[in-house]
Coordinates of C-alpha atoms in Angstrom, one line a residue:
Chain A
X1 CA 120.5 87.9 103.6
X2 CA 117.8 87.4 101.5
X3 CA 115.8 84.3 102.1
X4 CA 116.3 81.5 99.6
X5 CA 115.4 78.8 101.5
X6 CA 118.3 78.3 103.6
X7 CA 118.4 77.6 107.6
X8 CA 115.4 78.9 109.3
X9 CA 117.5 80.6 111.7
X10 CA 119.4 82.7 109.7
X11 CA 117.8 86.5 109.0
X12 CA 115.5 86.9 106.3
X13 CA 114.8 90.1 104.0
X14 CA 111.5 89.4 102.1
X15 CA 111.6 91.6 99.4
X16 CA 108.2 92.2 98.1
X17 CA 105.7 94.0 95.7
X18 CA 103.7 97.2 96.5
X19 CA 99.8 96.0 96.5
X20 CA 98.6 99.3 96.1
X21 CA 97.4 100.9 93.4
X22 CA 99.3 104.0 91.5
X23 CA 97.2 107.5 91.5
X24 CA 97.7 110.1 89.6
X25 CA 96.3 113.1 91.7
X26 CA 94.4 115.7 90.3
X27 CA 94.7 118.9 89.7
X28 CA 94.4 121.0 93.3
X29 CA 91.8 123.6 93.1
X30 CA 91.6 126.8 95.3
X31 CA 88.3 127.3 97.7
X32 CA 85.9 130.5 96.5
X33 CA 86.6 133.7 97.6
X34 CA 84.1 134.4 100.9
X35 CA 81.7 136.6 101.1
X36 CA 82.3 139.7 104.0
X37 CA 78.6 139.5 105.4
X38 CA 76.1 137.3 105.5
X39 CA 73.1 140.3 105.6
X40 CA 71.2 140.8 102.6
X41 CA 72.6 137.6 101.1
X42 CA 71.0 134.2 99.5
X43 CA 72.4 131.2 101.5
X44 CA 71.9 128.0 99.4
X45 CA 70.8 125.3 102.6
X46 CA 71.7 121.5 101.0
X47 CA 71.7 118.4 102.2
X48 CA 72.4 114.6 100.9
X49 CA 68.5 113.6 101.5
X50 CA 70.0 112.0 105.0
X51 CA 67.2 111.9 108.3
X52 CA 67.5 114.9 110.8
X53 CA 69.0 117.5 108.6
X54 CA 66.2 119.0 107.7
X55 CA 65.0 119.5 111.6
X56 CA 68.8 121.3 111.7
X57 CA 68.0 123.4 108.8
X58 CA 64.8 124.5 110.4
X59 CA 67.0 125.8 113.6
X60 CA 69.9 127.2 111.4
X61 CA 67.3 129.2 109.3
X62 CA 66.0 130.7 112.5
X63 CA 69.5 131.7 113.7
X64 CA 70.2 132.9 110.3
X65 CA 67.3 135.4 110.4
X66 CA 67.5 136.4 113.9
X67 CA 71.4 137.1 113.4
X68 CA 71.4 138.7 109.7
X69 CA 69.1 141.0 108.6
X70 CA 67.6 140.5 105.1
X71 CA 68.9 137.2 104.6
X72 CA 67.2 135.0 102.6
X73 CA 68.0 131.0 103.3
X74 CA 66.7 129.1 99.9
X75 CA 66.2 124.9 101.1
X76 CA 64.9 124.2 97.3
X77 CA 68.2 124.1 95.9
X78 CA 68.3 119.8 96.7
X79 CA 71.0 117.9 94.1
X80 CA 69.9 114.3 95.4
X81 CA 71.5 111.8 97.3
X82 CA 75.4 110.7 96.5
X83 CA 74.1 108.4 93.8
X84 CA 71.8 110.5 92.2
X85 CA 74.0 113.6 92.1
X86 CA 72.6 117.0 89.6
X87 CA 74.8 118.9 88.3
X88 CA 72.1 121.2 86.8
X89 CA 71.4 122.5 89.9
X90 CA 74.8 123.1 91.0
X91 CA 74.6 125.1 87.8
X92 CA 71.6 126.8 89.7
X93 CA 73.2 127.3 93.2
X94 CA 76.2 129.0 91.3
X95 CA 73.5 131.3 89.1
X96 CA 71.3 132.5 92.2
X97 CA 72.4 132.2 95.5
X98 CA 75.6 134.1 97.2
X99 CA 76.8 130.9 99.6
X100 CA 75.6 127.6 100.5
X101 CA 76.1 125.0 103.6
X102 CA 76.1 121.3 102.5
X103 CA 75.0 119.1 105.2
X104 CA 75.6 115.3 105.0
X105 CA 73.4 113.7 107.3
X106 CA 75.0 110.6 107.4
Chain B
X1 CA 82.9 121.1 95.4
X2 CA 81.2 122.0 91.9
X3 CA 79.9 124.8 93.6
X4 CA 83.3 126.0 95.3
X5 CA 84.6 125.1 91.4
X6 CA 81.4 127.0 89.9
X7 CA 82.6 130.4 92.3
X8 CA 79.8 129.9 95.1
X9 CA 81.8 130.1 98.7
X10 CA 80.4 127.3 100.9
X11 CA 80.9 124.7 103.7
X12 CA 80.1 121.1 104.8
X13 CA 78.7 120.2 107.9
X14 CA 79.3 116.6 108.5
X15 CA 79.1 114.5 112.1
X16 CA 82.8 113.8 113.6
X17 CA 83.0 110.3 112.7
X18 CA 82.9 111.6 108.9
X19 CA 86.0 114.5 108.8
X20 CA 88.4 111.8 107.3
X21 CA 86.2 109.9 105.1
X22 CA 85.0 114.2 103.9
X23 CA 88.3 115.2 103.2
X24 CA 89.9 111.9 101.4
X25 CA 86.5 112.3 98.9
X26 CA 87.5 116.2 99.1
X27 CA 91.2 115.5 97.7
X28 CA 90.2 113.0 95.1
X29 CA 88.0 115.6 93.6
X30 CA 90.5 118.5 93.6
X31 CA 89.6 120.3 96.7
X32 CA 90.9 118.8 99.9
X33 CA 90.9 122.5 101.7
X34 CA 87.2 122.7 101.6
X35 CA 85.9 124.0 104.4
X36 CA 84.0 121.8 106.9
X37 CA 82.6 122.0 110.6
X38 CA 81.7 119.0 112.6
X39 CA 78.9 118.3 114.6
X40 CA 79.8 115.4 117.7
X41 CA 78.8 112.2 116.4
X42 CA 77.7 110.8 119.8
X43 CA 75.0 113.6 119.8
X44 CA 73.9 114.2 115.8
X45 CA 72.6 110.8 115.9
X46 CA 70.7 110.6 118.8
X47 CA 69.3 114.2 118.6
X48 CA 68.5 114.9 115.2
X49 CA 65.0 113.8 115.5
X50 CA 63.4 116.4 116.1
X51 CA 64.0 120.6 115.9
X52 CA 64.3 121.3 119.6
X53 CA 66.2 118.1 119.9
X54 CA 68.7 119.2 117.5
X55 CA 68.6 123.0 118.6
X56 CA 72.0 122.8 120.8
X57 CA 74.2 121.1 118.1
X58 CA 72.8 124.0 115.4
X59 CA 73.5 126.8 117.9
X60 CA 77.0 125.2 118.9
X61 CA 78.1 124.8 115.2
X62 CA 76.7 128.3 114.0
X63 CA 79.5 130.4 114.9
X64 CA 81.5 128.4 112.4
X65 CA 79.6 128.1 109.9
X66 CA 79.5 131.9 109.6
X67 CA 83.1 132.1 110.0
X68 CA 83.9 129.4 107.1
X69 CA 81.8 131.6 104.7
X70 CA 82.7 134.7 105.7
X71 CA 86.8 134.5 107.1
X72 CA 88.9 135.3 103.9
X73 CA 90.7 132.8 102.4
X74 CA 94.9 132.2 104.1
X75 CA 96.6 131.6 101.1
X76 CA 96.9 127.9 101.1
X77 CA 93.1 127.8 100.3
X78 CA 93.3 130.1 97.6
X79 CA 96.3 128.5 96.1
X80 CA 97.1 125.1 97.1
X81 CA 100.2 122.9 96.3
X82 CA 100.0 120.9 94.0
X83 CA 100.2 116.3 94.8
X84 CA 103.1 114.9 93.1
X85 CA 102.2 110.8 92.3
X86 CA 103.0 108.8 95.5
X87 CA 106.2 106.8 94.7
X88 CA 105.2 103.1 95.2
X89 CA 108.6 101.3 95.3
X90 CA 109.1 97.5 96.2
X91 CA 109.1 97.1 100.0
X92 CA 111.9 94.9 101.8
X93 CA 111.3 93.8 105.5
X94 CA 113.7 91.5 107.8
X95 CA 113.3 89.1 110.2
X96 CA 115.1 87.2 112.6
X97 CA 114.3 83.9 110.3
X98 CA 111.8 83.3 107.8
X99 CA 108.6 83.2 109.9
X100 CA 109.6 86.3 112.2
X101 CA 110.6 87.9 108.6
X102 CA 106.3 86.6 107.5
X103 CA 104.9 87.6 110.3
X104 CA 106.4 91.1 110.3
X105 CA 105.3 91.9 106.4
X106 CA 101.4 91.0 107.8
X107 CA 101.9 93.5 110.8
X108 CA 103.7 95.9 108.5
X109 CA 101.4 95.4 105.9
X110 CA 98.4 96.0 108.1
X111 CA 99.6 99.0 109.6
X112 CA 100.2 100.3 106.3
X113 CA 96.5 100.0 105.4
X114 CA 97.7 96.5 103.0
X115 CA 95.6 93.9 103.9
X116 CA 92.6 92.5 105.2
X117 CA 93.4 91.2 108.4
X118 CA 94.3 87.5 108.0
X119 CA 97.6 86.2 107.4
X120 CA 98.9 87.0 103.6
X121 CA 101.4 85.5 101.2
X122 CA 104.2 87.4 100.9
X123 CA 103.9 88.4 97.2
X124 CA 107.7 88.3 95.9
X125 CA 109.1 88.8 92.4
X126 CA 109.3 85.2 92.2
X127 CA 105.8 84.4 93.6
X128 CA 103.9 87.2 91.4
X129 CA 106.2 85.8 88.3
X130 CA 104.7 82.5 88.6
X131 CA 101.0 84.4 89.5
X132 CA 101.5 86.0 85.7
X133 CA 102.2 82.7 84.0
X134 CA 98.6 82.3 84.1
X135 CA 97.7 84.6 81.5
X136 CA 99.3 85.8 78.1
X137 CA 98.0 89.6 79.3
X138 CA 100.8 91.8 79.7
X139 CA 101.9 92.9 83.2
X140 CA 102.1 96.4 82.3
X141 CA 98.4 96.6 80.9
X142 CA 95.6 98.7 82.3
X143 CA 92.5 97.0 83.0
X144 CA 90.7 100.1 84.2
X145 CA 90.9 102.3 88.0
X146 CA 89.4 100.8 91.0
X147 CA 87.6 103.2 93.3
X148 CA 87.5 105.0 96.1
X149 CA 90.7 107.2 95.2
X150 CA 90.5 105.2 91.7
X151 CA 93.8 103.5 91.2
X152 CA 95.3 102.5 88.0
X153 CA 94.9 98.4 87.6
X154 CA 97.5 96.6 86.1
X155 CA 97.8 93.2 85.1
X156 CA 101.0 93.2 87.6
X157 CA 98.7 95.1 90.1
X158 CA 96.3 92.5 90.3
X159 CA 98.7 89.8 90.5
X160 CA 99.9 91.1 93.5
X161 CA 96.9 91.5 95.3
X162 CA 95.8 87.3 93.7
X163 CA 99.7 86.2 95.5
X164 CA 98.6 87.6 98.8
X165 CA 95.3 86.2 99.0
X166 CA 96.7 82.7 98.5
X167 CA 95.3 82.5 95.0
X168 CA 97.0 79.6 92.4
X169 CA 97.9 81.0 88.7
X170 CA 95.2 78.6 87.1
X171 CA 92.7 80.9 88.9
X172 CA 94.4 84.7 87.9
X173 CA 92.1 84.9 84.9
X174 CA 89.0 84.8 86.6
X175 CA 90.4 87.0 89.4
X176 CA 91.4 89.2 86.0
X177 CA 88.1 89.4 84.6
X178 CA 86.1 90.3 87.6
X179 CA 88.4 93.1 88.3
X180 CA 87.1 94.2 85.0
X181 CA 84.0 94.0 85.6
X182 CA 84.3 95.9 89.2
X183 CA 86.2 98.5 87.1
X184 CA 83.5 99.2 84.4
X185 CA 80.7 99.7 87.0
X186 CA 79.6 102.0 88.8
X187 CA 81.1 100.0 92.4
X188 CA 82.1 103.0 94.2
X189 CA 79.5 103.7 96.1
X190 CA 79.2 100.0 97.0
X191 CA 82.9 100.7 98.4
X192 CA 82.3 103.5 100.4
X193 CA 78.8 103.8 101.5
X194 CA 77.7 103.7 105.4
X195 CA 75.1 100.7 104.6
X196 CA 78.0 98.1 103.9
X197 CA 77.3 96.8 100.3
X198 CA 78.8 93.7 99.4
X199 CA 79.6 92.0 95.9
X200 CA 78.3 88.7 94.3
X201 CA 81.0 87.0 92.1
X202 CA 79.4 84.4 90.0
X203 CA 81.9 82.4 87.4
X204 CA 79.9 80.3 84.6
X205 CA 81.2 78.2 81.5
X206 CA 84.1 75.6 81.2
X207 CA 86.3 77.2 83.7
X208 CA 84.6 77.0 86.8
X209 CA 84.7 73.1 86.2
X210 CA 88.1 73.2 85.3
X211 CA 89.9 75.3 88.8
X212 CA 87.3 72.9 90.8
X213 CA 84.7 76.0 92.0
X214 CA 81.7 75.3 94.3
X215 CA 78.6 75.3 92.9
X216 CA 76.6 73.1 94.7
X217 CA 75.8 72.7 98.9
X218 CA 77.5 75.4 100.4
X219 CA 78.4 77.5 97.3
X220 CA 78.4 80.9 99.2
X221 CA 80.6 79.8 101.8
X222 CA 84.2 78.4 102.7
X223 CA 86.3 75.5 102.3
X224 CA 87.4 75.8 98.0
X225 CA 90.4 77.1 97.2
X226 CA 89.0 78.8 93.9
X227 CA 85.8 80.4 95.3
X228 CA 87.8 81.8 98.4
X229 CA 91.0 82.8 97.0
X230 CA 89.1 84.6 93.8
X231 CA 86.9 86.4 96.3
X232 CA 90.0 87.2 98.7
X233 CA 91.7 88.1 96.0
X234 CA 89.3 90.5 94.6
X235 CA 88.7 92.2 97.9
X236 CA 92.3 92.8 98.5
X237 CA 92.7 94.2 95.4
X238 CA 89.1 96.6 95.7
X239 CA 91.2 97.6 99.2
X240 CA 94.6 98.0 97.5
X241 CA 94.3 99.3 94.2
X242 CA 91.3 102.0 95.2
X243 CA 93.2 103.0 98.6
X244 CA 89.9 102.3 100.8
X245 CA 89.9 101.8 104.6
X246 CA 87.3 101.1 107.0
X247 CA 86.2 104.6 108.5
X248 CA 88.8 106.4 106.7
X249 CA 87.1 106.2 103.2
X250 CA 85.0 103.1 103.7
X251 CA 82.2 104.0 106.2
X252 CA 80.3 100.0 106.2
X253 CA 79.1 100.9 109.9
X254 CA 78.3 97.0 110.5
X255 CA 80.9 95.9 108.2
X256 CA 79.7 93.7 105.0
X257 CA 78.4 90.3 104.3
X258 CA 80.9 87.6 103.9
X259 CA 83.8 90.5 104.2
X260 CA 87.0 88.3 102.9
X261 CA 86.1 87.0 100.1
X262 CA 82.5 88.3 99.2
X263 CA 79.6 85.9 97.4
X264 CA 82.3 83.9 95.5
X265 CA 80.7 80.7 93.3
X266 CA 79.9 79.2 90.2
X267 CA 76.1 78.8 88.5
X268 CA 75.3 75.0 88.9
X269 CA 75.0 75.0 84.8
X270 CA 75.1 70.9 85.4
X271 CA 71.9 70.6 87.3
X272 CA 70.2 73.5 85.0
X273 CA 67.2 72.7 82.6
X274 CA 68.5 76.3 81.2
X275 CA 71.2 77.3 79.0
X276 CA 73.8 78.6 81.3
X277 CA 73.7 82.4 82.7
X278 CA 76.6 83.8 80.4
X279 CA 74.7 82.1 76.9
X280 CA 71.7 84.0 77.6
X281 CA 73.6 87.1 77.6
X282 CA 74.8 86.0 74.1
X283 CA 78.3 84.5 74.9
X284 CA 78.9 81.0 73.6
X285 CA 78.3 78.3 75.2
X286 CA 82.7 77.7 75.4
X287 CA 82.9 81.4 77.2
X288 CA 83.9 81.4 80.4
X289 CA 82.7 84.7 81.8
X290 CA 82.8 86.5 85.2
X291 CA 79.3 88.6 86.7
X292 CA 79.9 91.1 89.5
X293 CA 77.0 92.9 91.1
X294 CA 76.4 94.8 94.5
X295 CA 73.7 93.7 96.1
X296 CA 72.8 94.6 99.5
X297 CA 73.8 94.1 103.2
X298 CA 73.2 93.0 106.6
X299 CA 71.3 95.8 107.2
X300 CA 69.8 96.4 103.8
X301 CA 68.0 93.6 101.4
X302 CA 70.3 90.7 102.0
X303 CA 69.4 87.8 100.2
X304 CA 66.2 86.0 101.3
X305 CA 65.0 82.4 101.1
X306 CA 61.9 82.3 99.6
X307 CA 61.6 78.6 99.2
X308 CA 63.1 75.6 99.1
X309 CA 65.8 73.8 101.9
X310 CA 65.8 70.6 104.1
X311 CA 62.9 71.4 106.2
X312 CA 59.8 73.2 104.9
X313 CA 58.0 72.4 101.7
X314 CA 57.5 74.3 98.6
X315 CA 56.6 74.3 95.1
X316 CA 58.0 76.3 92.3
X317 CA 54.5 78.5 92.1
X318 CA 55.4 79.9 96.1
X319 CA 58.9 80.8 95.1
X320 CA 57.9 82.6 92.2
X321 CA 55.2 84.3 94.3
X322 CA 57.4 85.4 97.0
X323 CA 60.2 86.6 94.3
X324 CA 57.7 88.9 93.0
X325 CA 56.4 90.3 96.4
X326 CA 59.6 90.9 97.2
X327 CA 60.6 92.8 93.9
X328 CA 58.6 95.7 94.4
X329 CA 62.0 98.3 93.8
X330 CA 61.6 99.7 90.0
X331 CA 65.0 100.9 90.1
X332 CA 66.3 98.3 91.2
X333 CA 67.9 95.0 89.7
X334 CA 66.8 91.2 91.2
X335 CA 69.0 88.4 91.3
X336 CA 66.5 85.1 91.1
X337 CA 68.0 82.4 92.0
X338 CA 66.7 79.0 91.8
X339 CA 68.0 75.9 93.3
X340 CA 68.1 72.9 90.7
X341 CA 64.9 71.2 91.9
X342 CA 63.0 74.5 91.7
X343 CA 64.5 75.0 88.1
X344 CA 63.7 71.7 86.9
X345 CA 60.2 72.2 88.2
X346 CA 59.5 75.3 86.0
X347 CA 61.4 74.3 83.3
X348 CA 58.7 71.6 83.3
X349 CA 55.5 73.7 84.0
X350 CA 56.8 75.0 80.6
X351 CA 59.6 77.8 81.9
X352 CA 61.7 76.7 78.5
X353 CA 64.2 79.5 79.0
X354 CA 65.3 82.0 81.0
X355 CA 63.3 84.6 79.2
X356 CA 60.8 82.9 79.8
X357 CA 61.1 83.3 83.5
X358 CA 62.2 87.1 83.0
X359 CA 58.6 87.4 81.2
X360 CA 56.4 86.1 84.3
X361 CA 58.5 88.5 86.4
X362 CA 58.0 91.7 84.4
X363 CA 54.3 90.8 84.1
X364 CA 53.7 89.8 87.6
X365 CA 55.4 93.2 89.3
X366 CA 55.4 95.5 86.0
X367 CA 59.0 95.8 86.0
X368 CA 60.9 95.3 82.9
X369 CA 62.0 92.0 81.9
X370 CA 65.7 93.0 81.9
X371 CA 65.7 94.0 85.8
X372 CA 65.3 90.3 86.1
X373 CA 68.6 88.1 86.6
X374 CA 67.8 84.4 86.7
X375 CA 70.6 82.3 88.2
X376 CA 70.5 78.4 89.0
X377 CA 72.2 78.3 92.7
X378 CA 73.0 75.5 94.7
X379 CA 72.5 71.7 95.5
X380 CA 70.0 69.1 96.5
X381 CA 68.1 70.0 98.5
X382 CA 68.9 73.8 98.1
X383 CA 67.1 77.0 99.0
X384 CA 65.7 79.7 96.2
X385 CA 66.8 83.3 97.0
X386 CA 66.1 86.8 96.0
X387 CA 68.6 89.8 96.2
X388 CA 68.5 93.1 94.8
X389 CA 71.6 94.6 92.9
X390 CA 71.9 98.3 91.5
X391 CA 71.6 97.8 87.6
X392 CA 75.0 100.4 87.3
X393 CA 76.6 98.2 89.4
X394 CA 76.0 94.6 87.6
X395 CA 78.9 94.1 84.9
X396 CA 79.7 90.4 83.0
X397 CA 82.8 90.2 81.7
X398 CA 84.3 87.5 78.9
X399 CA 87.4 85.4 81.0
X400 CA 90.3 85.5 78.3
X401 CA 94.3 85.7 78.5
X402 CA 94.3 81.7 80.1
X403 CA 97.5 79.8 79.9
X404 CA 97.0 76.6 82.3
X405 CA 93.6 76.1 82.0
X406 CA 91.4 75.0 78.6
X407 CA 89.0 77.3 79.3
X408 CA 89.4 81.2 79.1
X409 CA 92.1 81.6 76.4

């Protein structure tokens, strides 16, 4: 039954309103097409201005050298913390380098 | 993703305790297959103080790193599916008798990511009905989208949240209004971020009077109906309506300051020697208005006493001092607020208006006057306090739409 205040023995149904909020998803977007070999290439090395990732970077640039000849791993390419987010340099990134890792440090 | 977006192949490193709150922010922004690779939480942040520290977890992620760059794409990641809109029909639950049929919809509701952990009124037709007949608003209209996944906020929306946080229909405009205000700023961050923001709710003008809100001892804390089931209310509907989840899509480590029902209160405009907040904005005096801000956390700059309570002594020269010292963020915003005996003072050493105070403040640290929000807090005795809010994130909004109070038409 539904409940309407009778017996409080009987079975209830609450019926009730959805609390959450309606989304309308965006549209899905495909990843970039990989690159075959990382020799040779510019490897954009970002970060989200978190403690410790650029000590990680420093090992990851070593490994990157050892392992690929010609590589060139670029740190300058920085867009800021979440809340101060630059789109010109995404511009950048996209302009001059052939990949990038994006490490969040937190 | 811009640079995914932009053509540039890439891949996010991020610490195992972040994967879901990653790819939730990676859907909402059109690109939940990005690639990532995780590094073990329990080690990142013990070992990523220095370079030979940190050496194992690079050489133990590097493999995949290279492969996320370099694999080719399946074709899932080249092409995803598309996300139809999630259906959100009314939910019906059953119990052996009315409180087994209660106590199910709060376990229901919590395992569905719904609530807030304490016990919530079942919001019925009937019940959000009577919730609406507090304002002439429509139920079907859009207030604005709350984040982190930035759903749509209706009128009905909000009621429903305000019914299960225990809130009384004299109160839904202010609950209304404040939901505005969260929706015009820039709250997501405060939402979402590791550091565990929290919101100050301040009401001022006729209708804080009139639905009985706390303004005096104890005006931050429990025991009023309007100040705790407008705060509840608000956070269930932040939760709710923007789809956030502690360490799914909300990563407060420590949680947040006063979680339930956030810094919920009116401005003690009776004891103030100043015109009241919302008039020196340049509403009228008969505005009822709502101010949300995020200020900071347990961790961060909470708010401090700088002066004033029950035990030591002060005088309105050592509060301003220590406000000052402690305002040394150009970026950011300051709260000021005085307790009534503290404004009364200044008032009389010839602090006429709130400007006025503003103008000491901007000279003293060199920060515009603006940055400067001067708010009379509190009872007698009371304490003075100082909290910094992020000036995108500090948004006054007129109350309007009333129907059972005189206030907020």
């Amino acid at each position: 039954m539904v409940f309407n205040g009778c017996s409080a023995n009987e079975e209830v149904t609450l019926e009730v309103l959805n609390p959450m909020g309606a989304i309308m998803p965006p549209e899905t977007l495909g990843l970039a097409h990989r690159i075959s070999d990382l020799a040779g290439k510019k490897i954009a090395l970002m970060h989200n201005n978190k403690p410790g990732v650029t000590n990680l970077y420093v090992v990851l640039e070593e490994l990157l050298k050892q392992e690929y000849p010609g590589i060139t791993p670029a740190r300058e390419y920085q867009a800021g913390s979440v809340t101060q987010e630059r789109e010109d340099m995404y511009q950048k990134v996209a302009a001059e380098c052939d990949a990038f890792i994006f490490a969040i440090g937190d | 993703m811009q640079m995914e977006k932009l053509g540039v192949p890439g891949v996010l490193l991020v610490s195992s305790s972040f994967p879901a709150d990653a790819k939730s922010a990676a859907a909402d922004y059109t690109m939940p297959g990005i690639r990532m690779v995780t590094i073990p939480s329990d080690k990142w942040y013990r070992y990523r103080g220095t370079v030979e520290e940190v050496r194992p977890l690079a050489e133990a992620a590097f493999d995949s790193i290279v492969d996320a760059l370099t694999t080719p794409l399946i074709p899932e990641e080249a092409e995803p599916p598309q996300k139809a809109a999630a259906e959100l029909p009314p939910i019906s639950i059953t119990g052996a008798n009315y409180s087994d049929a209660v106590e199910k919809l709060n376990e229901s509701f919590l395992e569905n990511q719904m609530g807030d952990g304490l016990p919530l009124v079942p919001p019925t037709r009937e019940a959000v009905d009577r919730m609406l007949q507090g304002t002439s608003r429509s139920p079907e209209e859009v207030i604005g989208k709350v984040p982190m996944k930035f759903g749509i906020a209706t009128i009905e929306k909000i009621a429903v949240n305000s019914v299960m946080a225990g809130a009384k229909p004299e109160y839904f405009p202010v609950i209304i209004a404040a939901m505005e205000a969260f929706s015009a700023g820039e709250f997501w961050h405060m939402m979402g971020s590791s550091g565990g923001f929290t919101l100050i709710i301040m009401v001022n003008g006729p209708i804080a009077k009139e639905i009985n809100m706390n303004s005096g001892i104890g005006f931050l804390g429990d025991c009023w109906r309007a100040n705790s089931t407008i705060g509840r209310a608000v956070r269930l509907a932040t939760r709710n309506l923007g789809h956030t989840w502690p360490a799914v899509n909300d990563m407060a480590l420590v949680g947040r300051p006063s979680p339930h029902i956030f810094y919920t209160f009116a401005e003690n405009e009776e004891m103030s020697p100043w015109e009241p907040f919302h008039v020196s904005l340049g509403y009228e005096k008969q505005d009822s208005t709502v101010t949300v801000s995020k200020v900071g956390s347990y961790i961060g700059t909470v708010g401090q006493k700088v002066g004033g309570g029950a035990v030591a002594t002060w005088t309105e020269q050592s509060i301003l001092d220590a406000m000052a010292e402690l305002a040394t963020g150009r970026g950011s915003g300051y709260w000021t607020w005085f307790h009534p005996e503290a404004a009364q003072g200044l008032s009389g050493m010839g602090f006429s208006t709130r400007k006025d105070v503003q103008a000491w403040f901007a000279k003293k640290t060199g920060g515009p006057a603006e940055n400067f929000s001067v708010a009379v807090t509190g009872g007698v005795p009371g304490y003075s306090m100082i909290w910094s809010y992020a000036r995108n994130a500090h948004v006054t909004k007129k109350i309007h739409g009333a129907t059972l109070t005189k206030a907020g038409r």
